[in-house]
Amino acid sequence: MRWRVWAPGHQKLEVVLFGPQGQPGDTLPMTRESGDFFTATLAGKGAGVRYKLRVDGQGPFPDPWSRSQPEGVHGPSEVVVPDFAWKDGDWKGLHPESQVIYEIHVGTATPEGTFDALIPRLRAFKELGVTTLELLPLASAPGTRNWGYDGVSLFAPSAVYGGPEGLRRFIDAAHAHGLGVLIDAVYNHFGPDGNYLSCYSPHYFTDHHHTPWGNAINYDGEGSDVVRELVLSNVDMWIGDYHADGLRLDAAHAIIDDSSPHLLEEIPRRARAAARGRSVVVIAEDDRNDTRLARPVEKKGLGLDGIWADDIHHQLRRAFAGDSEGYYADYTGSVEDIARTLRQGWFYEGQTSQVHKKARGTPASELEPWHFVHCIQNHDQIGNRAQGERLGADVSPAAFRAMSTLLLLSPYTPLLFQGQEWNASTPFLYFTDHNAELGKLVTEGRRKEFAGFSKFSGNEVPDPQALETFTRSKLDWNEASKPEHAGVLALYRELLRLRAQEPILKANRRGSFDARPLGQNALVLERRGPGGALQVIVNVKGGLEHRLPAGARLALWSEESRFGGASTHSPLSGGVLRLDGPSAALVRLEG
């Protein structure tokens, strides 16, 4: 085996080998090569070797490029050989035009919190009707519990979840069930605790750019070619070595790069090359509403496949839950604005944002709807609330069913958060396991963050460092069979079945749909395709009486008793649709 380490400005590097009990042992000197690299070889050894690196007599430190950190981010690094016996040779990858994404935090999705514990759940995901599982960040982070956005060992799947072999087993099993797997990758910042990059080079970070997390990663200054390769080879690894079907790029707007080509252009290119013929998907979380992200490179775009478009979430949350503080101040929640957001894909297309104090967004019409990822809840929108409460805690069950119906019958790519399909009641709180000093700062910062919101009192915010905060966030799968949740699950299964099988709903290109208000408190989303048209009529509040065209038939109603609703009579009578309070109806029009 061979080590190769980049350490500009340093004179002496050594590999320190560690024994099975964690004790340091033999030391191997490293030889300096051109380009500020140091190398060393160890004959007759390979997988399982544990080591650290000593730099000019300092350390030894973990290897920030290591493929495994079995004892955590501060422990010895471990050599991993990608020799897994894959069984997914017939897997061709994802179809980005017809995805239904299901977001998962591995540590809270099951009581055990591991990849292997998720494998028995794969059948349920497939039967639900999702196509793609999106895993929150997997890179090793400090401690035993974390959202994953504090990752510091990019190449080392968390040992807490099951490490490299556990991830390979999970993805292989997912493919056997016909499910794709996306990995949430964080390239806009690296976590502070266990971050040893600066021990090797001053060029990993730059003070020329700044992010909300401090100095930016150096993607365009001195030494940036190696820093960029850190990310691009990480992309290669997830797609090539682990057979992942794509990436979700966290906060892509904070990946600052003034060079050309932009790193965001190189990432999808490397991902597709690493897939070796499989179809892969790269999606950006980005709050700029910028179509350039998903525009083809030949049309002066960056070539990504999708963009998280949160405007629809904010409009619906404002309408049904009444949220108005923070970024919700930019949204009215009116049926006119909800309809406009549905027509376009996002709401802001260049208007001035009150929150950002500047123009935001570009016209969305150049992108087909599948490029836009819509949701009514995700890890951020739940976990970044003071109590980590889900949507179901703030809206009625009827409103939850209505919002879900609109989400899953729209032409856009829907994203669900774990347990959403049965309106799970368990919170998803913000939790960490940092060292005591950093943990205290995180707790204080979290409580200060919510002190200015009228709905929250800072002292009531659960301590992110407390073990209870993590355990409270564990998903309770037993809820799904309880009467108050089973109806919602039946609704989700039926909506996703229609989405996959109904020809009209499969026609999801621009020009095949429209949305418009119906009075002050309702709206209609019309889908057109082979055989006629379907209307999704959503009532936000109050009563609605709407005369339908002759021959219209009720195909689904969110308040049916089988979905948990209390009504036993059809809302359609004599050609008039009557909805009382939050609800949604799917109506089939004659062709």
Coordinates of C-alpha atoms in Angstrom, one line a residue:
M1 CA 0.0 0.0 0.0
R2 CA 1.0 3.6 -0.6
W3 CA 0.4 7.0 1.0
R4 CA 0.5 10.3 -0.8
V5 CA 0.0 13.5 1.3
W6 CA -0.1 17.1 0.2
A7 CA 1.7 19.3 2.8
P8 CA 3.2 22.5 1.2
G9 CA 5.5 24.4 3.5
H10 CA 6.4 21.4 5.6
Q11 CA 9.7 19.5 5.7
K12 CA 9.1 16.1 7.3
L13 CA 6.2 13.8 7.3
E14 CA 5.9 10.3 8.9
V15 CA 3.2 7.6 8.9
V16 CA 2.6 6.4 12.5
L17 CA 1.1 2.9 12.5
F18 CA -1.4 1.9 15.2
G19 CA -1.9 -1.5 16.7
P20 CA -5.2 -3.3 17.3
Q21 CA -5.6 -1.9 20.8
G22 CA -5.2 1.7 19.5
Q23 CA -1.5 2.0 20.6
P24 CA 1.0 3.8 18.3
G25 CA 3.6 1.5 16.8
D26 CA 6.1 1.6 14.0
T27 CA 6.9 4.8 12.1
L28 CA 7.4 5.1 8.3
P29 CA 9.3 8.1 6.9
M30 CA 7.7 9.8 3.9
T31 CA 9.7 10.9 0.9
R32 CA 9.2 14.4 -0.6
E33 CA 8.1 14.5 -4.2
S34 CA 7.4 17.4 -6.6
G35 CA 4.3 19.5 -6.0
D36 CA 4.6 19.5 -2.2
F37 CA 3.6 15.9 -2.0
F38 CA 5.1 13.3 0.4
T39 CA 4.9 9.5 -0.2
A40 CA 5.5 6.3 1.7
T41 CA 4.9 2.6 1.0
L42 CA 4.2 -0.4 3.2
A43 CA 4.7 -3.8 1.5
G44 CA 2.4 -6.7 2.2
K45 CA -0.3 -4.7 4.0
G46 CA -3.6 -3.3 2.9
A47 CA -7.2 -3.2 4.2
G48 CA -7.5 -2.7 8.0
V49 CA -4.2 -0.9 8.5
R50 CA -4.7 2.0 11.0
Y51 CA -2.5 5.0 11.0
K52 CA -2.0 8.7 11.7
L53 CA 0.4 11.2 10.1
R54 CA 3.1 13.3 11.9
V55 CA 3.8 16.7 10.4
D56 CA 7.2 18.3 11.2
G57 CA 7.1 16.5 14.6
Q58 CA 3.6 17.7 15.4
G59 CA 0.7 15.3 16.0
P60 CA 0.2 12.6 14.9
F61 CA -3.0 13.6 13.2
P62 CA -5.8 11.7 11.4
D63 CA -5.6 11.7 7.6
P64 CA -8.3 14.2 6.3
W65 CA -8.5 12.2 3.1
S66 CA -8.9 8.8 4.9
R67 CA -11.6 6.3 3.8
S68 CA -12.5 5.2 7.3
Q69 CA -12.4 6.6 10.8
P70 CA -13.6 3.6 12.9
E71 CA -12.8 5.3 16.2
G72 CA -14.2 8.7 15.3
V73 CA -12.8 11.8 13.7
H74 CA -10.0 12.2 16.2
G75 CA -8.9 8.5 16.1
P76 CA -6.6 6.6 13.8
S77 CA -7.5 6.5 10.1
E78 CA -8.0 3.1 8.5
V79 CA -7.1 1.8 5.0
V80 CA -10.2 0.6 3.1
V81 CA -10.1 -1.5 -0.1
P82 CA -13.2 -1.2 -2.4
D83 CA -13.5 -5.0 -3.0
F84 CA -17.2 -5.4 -2.2
A85 CA -19.0 -8.1 -4.1
W86 CA -21.7 -5.9 -5.8
K87 CA -24.9 -7.6 -7.1
D88 CA -26.4 -4.6 -8.8
G89 CA -24.8 -5.1 -12.3
D90 CA -28.2 -4.7 -14.0
W91 CA -29.0 -1.4 -12.2
K92 CA -29.1 1.5 -14.7
G93 CA -29.6 4.4 -12.4
L94 CA -32.3 7.0 -11.9
H95 CA -34.8 8.6 -14.2
P96 CA -34.6 12.3 -13.1
E97 CA -37.9 13.1 -14.9
S98 CA -40.0 10.9 -12.7
Q99 CA -38.4 10.9 -9.2
V100 CA -40.1 10.9 -5.9
I101 CA -37.4 11.6 -3.2
Y102 CA -37.5 10.4 0.4
E103 CA -35.1 12.2 2.7
I104 CA -33.6 10.1 5.5
H105 CA -31.4 10.8 8.5
V106 CA -29.8 7.4 9.1
G107 CA -29.2 7.9 12.8
T108 CA -32.9 8.7 13.6
A109 CA -34.7 6.7 11.0
T110 CA -34.6 3.5 13.0
P111 CA -34.0 2.7 16.7
E112 CA -30.5 1.3 15.9
G113 CA -29.6 4.2 13.6
T114 CA -27.5 2.2 11.1
F115 CA -27.4 1.4 7.4
D116 CA -28.1 -2.3 8.2
A117 CA -31.2 -1.5 10.2
L118 CA -32.6 0.5 7.3
I119 CA -32.4 -2.4 4.9
P120 CA -35.5 -4.2 6.1
R121 CA -37.4 -0.9 5.6
L122 CA -36.6 -0.8 1.9
R123 CA -39.7 -2.8 0.9
A124 CA -41.9 -0.3 2.7
F125 CA -40.3 2.6 0.8
K126 CA -40.8 0.8 -2.5
E127 CA -44.5 -0.1 -1.7
L128 CA -45.1 3.5 -0.7
G129 CA -44.1 4.6 -4.2
V130 CA -40.9 6.6 -3.7
T131 CA -38.1 6.1 -6.3
T132 CA -35.1 7.7 -4.5
L133 CA -33.7 7.7 -1.0
E134 CA -31.7 10.8 -0.1
L135 CA -29.4 10.3 2.9
L136 CA -28.4 13.3 5.0
P137 CA -24.6 13.7 5.0
L138 CA -22.6 10.6 5.8
A139 CA -19.1 12.0 6.1
S140 CA -17.7 11.3 9.6
A141 CA -18.6 14.1 12.1
P142 CA -17.6 14.5 15.8
G143 CA -19.2 12.4 18.4
T144 CA -22.0 9.8 18.1
R145 CA -24.9 12.0 16.9
N146 CA -25.0 14.8 14.4
W147 CA -27.1 16.0 11.4
G148 CA -24.0 15.5 9.3
Y149 CA -23.3 19.1 8.3
D150 CA -20.4 19.2 10.7
G151 CA -18.5 16.6 8.7
V152 CA -14.7 16.7 8.6
S153 CA -13.7 13.4 7.1
L154 CA -15.3 13.7 3.7
F155 CA -14.2 10.2 2.4
A156 CA -15.1 8.3 5.6
P157 CA -18.7 7.1 5.9
S158 CA -19.7 7.5 9.6
A159 CA -18.7 4.5 11.7
V160 CA -21.7 5.2 13.9
Y161 CA -24.0 4.3 10.9
G162 CA -22.0 1.2 9.9
G163 CA -19.0 2.6 8.0
P164 CA -17.9 1.8 4.5
E165 CA -19.2 -1.8 4.4
G166 CA -22.5 -0.9 5.9
L167 CA -23.1 1.8 3.3
R168 CA -22.2 -0.6 0.5
R169 CA -24.6 -3.3 1.8
F170 CA -27.4 -0.7 2.0
I171 CA -27.0 0.7 -1.5
D172 CA -26.7 -2.7 -3.0
A173 CA -29.9 -3.8 -1.2
A174 CA -31.6 -0.5 -2.3
H175 CA -30.8 -1.2 -5.9
A176 CA -32.2 -4.8 -5.6
H177 CA -35.5 -3.2 -4.5
G178 CA -35.4 -0.8 -7.5
L179 CA -34.6 2.2 -5.3
G180 CA -31.9 4.8 -6.1
V181 CA -29.7 6.5 -3.4
L182 CA -28.6 10.1 -3.3
I183 CA -26.0 11.3 -0.8
D184 CA -26.2 14.8 0.7
A185 CA -22.7 16.2 0.2
V186 CA -21.3 19.3 2.0
Y187 CA -18.8 21.2 0.0
N188 CA -19.5 24.8 1.1
H189 CA -17.8 24.4 4.5
F190 CA -16.2 21.8 6.7
G191 CA -17.0 21.3 10.4
P192 CA -14.7 22.8 13.1
D193 CA -14.3 19.8 15.5
G194 CA -11.9 17.3 14.2
N195 CA -10.9 19.3 11.2
Y196 CA -7.2 18.7 10.6
L197 CA -6.8 20.1 7.1
S198 CA -4.9 23.2 8.3
C199 CA -2.3 21.0 10.0
Y200 CA -1.2 19.9 6.5
S201 CA -1.7 23.0 4.4
P202 CA -2.6 26.7 4.8
H203 CA -4.3 26.6 1.4
Y204 CA -7.4 24.6 2.2
F205 CA -9.2 27.8 3.3
T206 CA -9.1 31.4 2.1
D207 CA -9.9 34.8 3.7
H208 CA -10.7 36.2 0.2
H209 CA -14.2 34.8 0.5
H210 CA -16.5 34.4 3.5
T211 CA -19.5 32.2 4.3
P212 CA -21.9 32.0 7.3
W213 CA -19.5 29.5 8.7
G214 CA -16.3 31.6 8.5
N215 CA -13.5 31.6 5.9
A216 CA -14.5 29.9 2.7
I217 CA -12.9 26.8 1.2
N218 CA -10.2 27.8 -1.2
Y219 CA -11.5 26.9 -4.7
D220 CA -9.9 29.7 -6.7
G221 CA -6.6 30.8 -5.0
E222 CA -3.1 29.4 -4.5
G223 CA -3.1 25.7 -4.1
S224 CA -6.8 25.4 -5.1
D225 CA -6.1 22.7 -7.7
V226 CA -5.5 20.2 -4.9
V227 CA -8.4 21.5 -2.9
R228 CA -10.8 21.2 -5.8
E229 CA -9.5 17.7 -6.3
L230 CA -10.4 16.9 -2.7
V231 CA -14.0 17.5 -3.6
L232 CA -14.0 16.0 -7.1
S233 CA -12.3 12.8 -6.0
N234 CA -14.9 12.7 -3.2
V235 CA -17.6 12.9 -5.9
D236 CA -15.8 10.0 -7.7
M237 CA -15.8 7.9 -4.6
W238 CA -19.5 8.3 -3.7
I239 CA -20.6 7.5 -7.3
G240 CA -17.9 5.0 -8.3
D241 CA -16.9 3.1 -5.2
Y242 CA -20.2 3.2 -3.4
H243 CA -22.5 3.1 -6.5
A244 CA -24.5 6.1 -5.2
D245 CA -27.0 7.4 -7.8
G246 CA -26.2 11.1 -7.3
L247 CA -25.7 13.9 -4.9
R248 CA -27.6 16.6 -3.2
L249 CA -25.2 19.6 -2.8
D250 CA -25.8 21.4 0.4
A251 CA -26.1 25.3 0.2
A252 CA -24.6 25.5 -3.3
H253 CA -25.0 29.3 -3.2
A254 CA -22.2 29.2 -0.5
I255 CA -19.7 27.3 -2.8
I256 CA -17.8 30.4 -3.8
D257 CA -15.5 30.0 -6.8
D258 CA -14.4 32.9 -9.1
S259 CA -12.4 30.6 -11.4
S260 CA -13.6 28.9 -14.6
P261 CA -15.0 26.4 -14.9
H262 CA -16.9 26.8 -11.7
L263 CA -16.7 23.9 -9.3
L264 CA -20.5 23.4 -9.6
E265 CA -19.9 22.7 -13.3
E266 CA -17.2 20.2 -12.7
I267 CA -19.1 18.2 -10.0
P268 CA -21.9 16.8 -12.3
R269 CA -19.3 16.2 -15.0
R270 CA -17.2 14.1 -12.7
A271 CA -20.3 12.3 -11.2
R272 CA -21.4 11.2 -14.7
A273 CA -18.0 10.0 -15.6
A274 CA -17.7 8.0 -12.4
A275 CA -21.0 6.4 -13.0
R276 CA -19.6 4.5 -16.0
G277 CA -22.9 4.5 -18.0
R278 CA -25.4 4.6 -15.1
S279 CA -27.7 7.6 -14.9
V280 CA -26.9 9.9 -12.0
V281 CA -28.6 13.0 -10.6
V282 CA -27.0 16.0 -9.0
I283 CA -29.3 18.4 -7.2
A284 CA -28.4 21.7 -5.6
E285 CA -29.9 23.3 -2.5
D286 CA -29.7 26.9 -3.5
D287 CA -31.8 29.9 -2.4
R288 CA -31.0 32.1 -5.4
N289 CA -33.8 30.8 -7.7
D290 CA -31.2 30.8 -10.5
T291 CA -32.0 28.7 -13.6
R292 CA -28.3 28.8 -14.6
L293 CA -27.8 25.9 -12.1
A294 CA -29.8 23.4 -14.1
R295 CA -29.3 24.9 -17.6
P296 CA -27.1 22.8 -19.9
V297 CA -23.4 23.8 -20.1
E298 CA -23.7 24.4 -23.8
K299 CA -26.4 27.0 -23.0
K300 CA -24.1 28.7 -20.5
G301 CA -25.4 26.8 -17.5
L302 CA -23.8 24.6 -14.9
G303 CA -25.4 21.4 -16.0
L304 CA -27.0 20.2 -12.7
D305 CA -30.2 18.2 -12.8
G306 CA -32.3 19.8 -10.1
I307 CA -32.8 22.6 -7.6
W308 CA -34.5 22.7 -4.2
A309 CA -37.2 25.3 -4.8
D310 CA -38.6 26.2 -1.3
D311 CA -41.0 29.0 -2.4
I312 CA -43.9 26.6 -2.6
H313 CA -43.2 25.3 0.9
H314 CA -43.1 28.9 2.2
Q315 CA -46.3 29.9 0.5
L316 CA -48.2 26.9 1.7
R317 CA -46.9 27.2 5.2
R318 CA -47.9 30.8 5.3
A319 CA -51.4 29.9 4.0
F320 CA -52.2 26.9 6.2
A321 CA -50.1 27.5 9.3
G322 CA -49.9 31.3 9.4
D323 CA -46.1 31.6 9.6
S324 CA -45.0 35.2 8.9
E325 CA -41.7 35.8 10.7
G326 CA -38.2 35.5 9.2
Y327 CA -38.1 34.5 5.6
Y328 CA -41.9 33.9 5.6
A329 CA -42.2 37.7 5.5
D330 CA -41.5 37.5 1.8
Y331 CA -44.6 35.4 1.1
T332 CA -48.3 36.2 1.4
G333 CA -49.7 32.7 1.2
S334 CA -52.6 34.0 -0.9
V335 CA -54.2 31.6 -3.4
E336 CA -53.1 33.9 -6.2
D337 CA -49.4 33.6 -5.1
I338 CA -49.7 29.8 -4.5
A339 CA -51.1 29.4 -8.0
R340 CA -48.4 31.6 -9.5
T341 CA -45.7 29.6 -7.7
L342 CA -47.2 26.4 -9.1
R343 CA -47.3 27.8 -12.6
Q344 CA -43.7 28.9 -12.5
G345 CA -41.9 26.4 -10.2
W346 CA -40.8 29.1 -7.8
F347 CA -42.3 32.5 -6.9
Y348 CA -39.3 34.9 -7.0
E349 CA -38.3 35.5 -10.6
G350 CA -36.5 38.8 -10.1
Q351 CA -38.8 40.7 -7.7
T352 CA -37.2 42.6 -4.8
S353 CA -37.1 40.5 -1.6
Q354 CA -37.9 42.3 1.6
V355 CA -35.7 39.8 3.5
H356 CA -32.7 39.9 1.2
K357 CA -33.1 43.6 0.4
K358 CA -32.4 43.0 -3.3
A359 CA -33.8 41.4 -6.4
R360 CA -34.0 37.6 -6.2
G361 CA -34.5 35.0 -8.8
T362 CA -34.7 34.4 -12.6
P363 CA -37.6 33.4 -14.8
A364 CA -38.3 29.7 -14.3
S365 CA -40.0 28.9 -17.6
E366 CA -36.8 27.7 -19.4
L367 CA -36.6 24.7 -17.1
E368 CA -39.0 21.7 -17.2
P369 CA -40.9 21.1 -14.0
W370 CA -38.9 18.0 -13.0
H371 CA -35.8 20.2 -12.3
F372 CA -37.6 21.8 -9.3
V373 CA -37.7 19.8 -6.1
H374 CA -40.8 20.8 -4.0
C375 CA -41.7 19.8 -0.4
I376 CA -44.1 20.6 2.4
Q377 CA -41.4 19.6 4.9
N378 CA -37.8 18.6 5.0
H379 CA -35.0 18.3 7.6
D380 CA -34.3 22.1 7.6
Q381 CA -37.9 23.2 7.7
I382 CA -38.6 20.9 10.7
G383 CA -35.2 20.9 12.5
N384 CA -34.7 24.6 12.2
R385 CA -37.8 25.3 14.3
A386 CA -37.2 25.8 18.0
Q387 CA -39.0 22.6 19.0
G388 CA -38.3 20.6 15.9
E389 CA -42.0 20.2 15.4
R390 CA -43.3 18.8 12.1
L391 CA -45.9 20.3 9.9
G392 CA -48.6 18.2 11.5
A393 CA -48.1 19.9 14.8
D394 CA -49.1 23.3 13.3
V395 CA -51.9 22.4 10.9
S396 CA -55.0 20.3 11.2
P397 CA -55.0 16.7 9.8
A398 CA -57.3 17.9 7.0
A399 CA -54.9 20.7 6.1
F400 CA -52.0 18.2 6.1
R401 CA -53.9 15.9 3.7
A402 CA -54.8 18.8 1.4
M403 CA -51.2 20.1 1.2
S404 CA -50.0 16.5 0.6
T405 CA -52.5 16.0 -2.2
L406 CA -51.3 19.2 -3.9
L407 CA -47.6 18.3 -3.5
L408 CA -47.9 14.8 -4.9
L409 CA -50.2 15.6 -7.8
S410 CA -48.2 18.6 -9.1
P411 CA -45.8 18.2 -12.1
Y412 CA -42.7 19.0 -9.9
T413 CA -40.4 16.5 -8.2
P414 CA -41.7 15.9 -4.7
L415 CA -39.5 15.4 -1.7
L416 CA -40.8 13.7 1.5
F417 CA -39.1 13.7 4.9
Q418 CA -39.0 10.4 6.9
G419 CA -42.3 9.6 8.4
Q420 CA -44.2 12.3 6.5
E421 CA -46.2 9.6 4.7
W422 CA -48.1 8.8 7.9
N423 CA -47.9 12.4 9.4
A424 CA -45.4 11.3 12.0
S425 CA -45.6 13.2 15.3
T426 CA -42.0 12.7 16.4
P427 CA -40.0 15.9 16.2
F428 CA -36.7 16.3 14.4
L429 CA -34.6 18.5 16.6
Y430 CA -31.2 20.0 16.0
F431 CA -28.7 17.8 17.8
T432 CA -24.9 17.6 18.2
D433 CA -22.2 15.8 20.1
H434 CA -19.3 18.3 20.2
N435 CA -16.7 18.7 22.8
A436 CA -17.8 20.5 25.9
E437 CA -16.4 23.9 25.0
L438 CA -17.8 24.0 21.4
G439 CA -21.0 22.3 22.6
K440 CA -21.7 25.2 25.0
L441 CA -21.3 27.7 22.2
V442 CA -23.6 25.7 20.0
T443 CA -26.3 25.6 22.7
E444 CA -26.0 29.3 23.5
G445 CA -26.1 30.2 19.8
R446 CA -29.1 28.0 19.2
R447 CA -31.1 29.7 22.0
K448 CA -30.0 33.1 20.9
E449 CA -31.1 32.4 17.4
F450 CA -34.8 31.9 18.4
A451 CA -34.9 34.6 21.1
G452 CA -36.2 37.2 18.6
F453 CA -39.2 35.1 17.4
S454 CA -42.4 35.9 19.1
K455 CA -43.5 32.2 19.0
F456 CA -40.4 30.9 20.8
S457 CA -38.6 31.7 24.0
G458 CA -34.9 31.1 23.8
N459 CA -34.7 29.2 27.1
E460 CA -37.2 26.7 25.9
V461 CA -35.1 25.6 23.0
P462 CA -33.9 22.0 23.7
D463 CA -30.2 21.7 24.3
P464 CA -28.6 20.3 21.0
Q465 CA -25.9 18.6 23.1
A466 CA -28.3 16.7 25.3
L467 CA -28.7 13.0 24.5
E468 CA -32.5 13.3 25.0
T469 CA -32.7 15.8 22.1
F470 CA -31.3 13.1 19.8
T471 CA -33.4 10.3 21.2
R472 CA -36.6 12.3 20.9
S473 CA -35.9 12.7 17.2
K474 CA -36.0 9.0 16.6
L475 CA -38.8 8.0 14.2
D476 CA -41.5 5.8 15.7
W477 CA -42.5 3.3 13.0
N478 CA -45.3 1.9 15.2
E479 CA -47.3 5.1 14.6
A480 CA -47.9 4.2 11.0
S481 CA -50.5 1.5 11.9
K482 CA -52.4 3.6 14.4
P483 CA -55.8 4.8 13.2
E484 CA -55.0 8.5 13.2
H485 CA -52.0 7.8 11.0
A486 CA -53.0 4.8 8.8
G487 CA -55.4 6.9 6.8
V488 CA -52.7 9.4 5.8
L489 CA -50.4 6.5 4.8
A490 CA -53.2 5.2 2.6
L491 CA -53.6 8.6 1.0
Y492 CA -49.9 8.8 0.2
R493 CA -49.9 5.4 -1.3
E494 CA -52.8 6.2 -3.5
L495 CA -51.5 9.6 -4.6
L496 CA -48.1 8.1 -5.5
R497 CA -49.8 5.2 -7.3
L498 CA -51.7 7.7 -9.4
R499 CA -48.6 9.8 -10.0
A500 CA -46.8 6.7 -11.3
Q501 CA -49.6 5.2 -13.4
E502 CA -52.0 7.9 -14.5
P503 CA -51.1 9.0 -18.1
I504 CA -52.3 12.6 -17.5
L505 CA -50.1 13.0 -14.4
K506 CA -47.1 11.5 -16.2
A507 CA -47.3 14.3 -18.8
N508 CA -45.3 16.8 -16.8
R509 CA -43.8 19.2 -19.4
R510 CA -44.3 22.9 -19.7
G511 CA -47.7 23.6 -21.3
S512 CA -49.3 20.6 -19.8
F513 CA -50.6 22.3 -16.7
D514 CA -51.9 25.5 -15.3
A515 CA -52.9 26.9 -11.9
R516 CA -55.4 29.6 -11.0
P517 CA -57.3 30.9 -8.0
L518 CA -60.9 30.0 -7.3
G519 CA -62.2 32.9 -5.3
Q520 CA -60.3 34.1 -2.3
N521 CA -59.6 30.8 -0.5
A522 CA -59.2 28.1 -3.1
L523 CA -57.2 27.3 -6.2
V524 CA -57.2 24.7 -9.0
L525 CA -54.2 23.0 -10.5
E526 CA -55.1 21.5 -13.9
R527 CA -53.1 18.7 -15.5
R528 CA -53.6 17.9 -19.2
G529 CA -52.4 14.8 -21.0
P530 CA -53.5 11.8 -23.0
G531 CA -57.2 11.2 -22.6
G532 CA -58.2 14.5 -21.1
A533 CA -57.5 16.5 -18.0
L534 CA -57.5 16.3 -14.2
Q535 CA -58.1 19.1 -11.8
V536 CA -56.6 19.3 -8.3
I537 CA -58.9 21.6 -6.4
V538 CA -57.6 22.8 -3.1
N539 CA -59.6 24.7 -0.5
V540 CA -57.5 26.6 2.1
K541 CA -60.2 27.7 4.5
G542 CA -63.9 28.5 4.6
G543 CA -66.4 27.0 2.2
L544 CA -66.2 26.5 -1.5
E545 CA -69.0 25.9 -4.0
H546 CA -67.6 25.4 -7.5
R547 CA -69.6 24.3 -10.5
L548 CA -67.7 21.8 -12.6
P549 CA -67.9 21.2 -16.4
A550 CA -70.5 18.8 -17.5
G551 CA -69.4 15.2 -17.1
A552 CA -66.8 15.8 -14.5
R553 CA -66.2 12.9 -12.1
L554 CA -64.6 12.8 -8.6
A555 CA -61.5 10.7 -8.7
L556 CA -60.2 11.3 -5.1
W557 CA -61.1 13.4 -2.1
S558 CA -58.6 14.0 0.7
E559 CA -61.4 13.8 3.3
E560 CA -62.6 10.3 2.4
S561 CA -62.9 8.1 5.5
R562 CA -60.3 5.7 4.1
F563 CA -57.8 8.6 4.3
G564 CA -58.7 9.5 7.8
G565 CA -61.4 12.1 7.0
A566 CA -64.7 12.2 8.9
S567 CA -67.0 12.7 5.9
T568 CA -69.1 9.9 4.4
H569 CA -70.8 11.8 1.7
S570 CA -69.3 12.8 -1.7
P571 CA -68.5 16.6 -2.0
L572 CA -69.7 16.4 -5.6
S573 CA -73.4 16.6 -6.2
G574 CA -75.4 18.0 -9.1
G575 CA -72.3 19.1 -10.9
V576 CA -71.2 21.3 -7.9
L577 CA -68.2 20.6 -5.8
R578 CA -68.6 21.7 -2.2
L579 CA -65.6 21.8 0.1
D580 CA -65.7 22.9 3.7
G581 CA -62.5 23.9 5.4
P582 CA -59.0 22.6 4.2
S583 CA -59.4 19.8 1.7
A584 CA -58.4 18.8 -1.8
A585 CA -60.3 17.0 -4.5
L586 CA -59.1 15.3 -7.7
V587 CA -61.6 15.7 -10.5
R588 CA -61.5 14.0 -13.9
L589 CA -62.8 16.1 -16.8
E590 CA -64.1 14.5 -20.0
G591 CA -61.6 14.4 -22.8

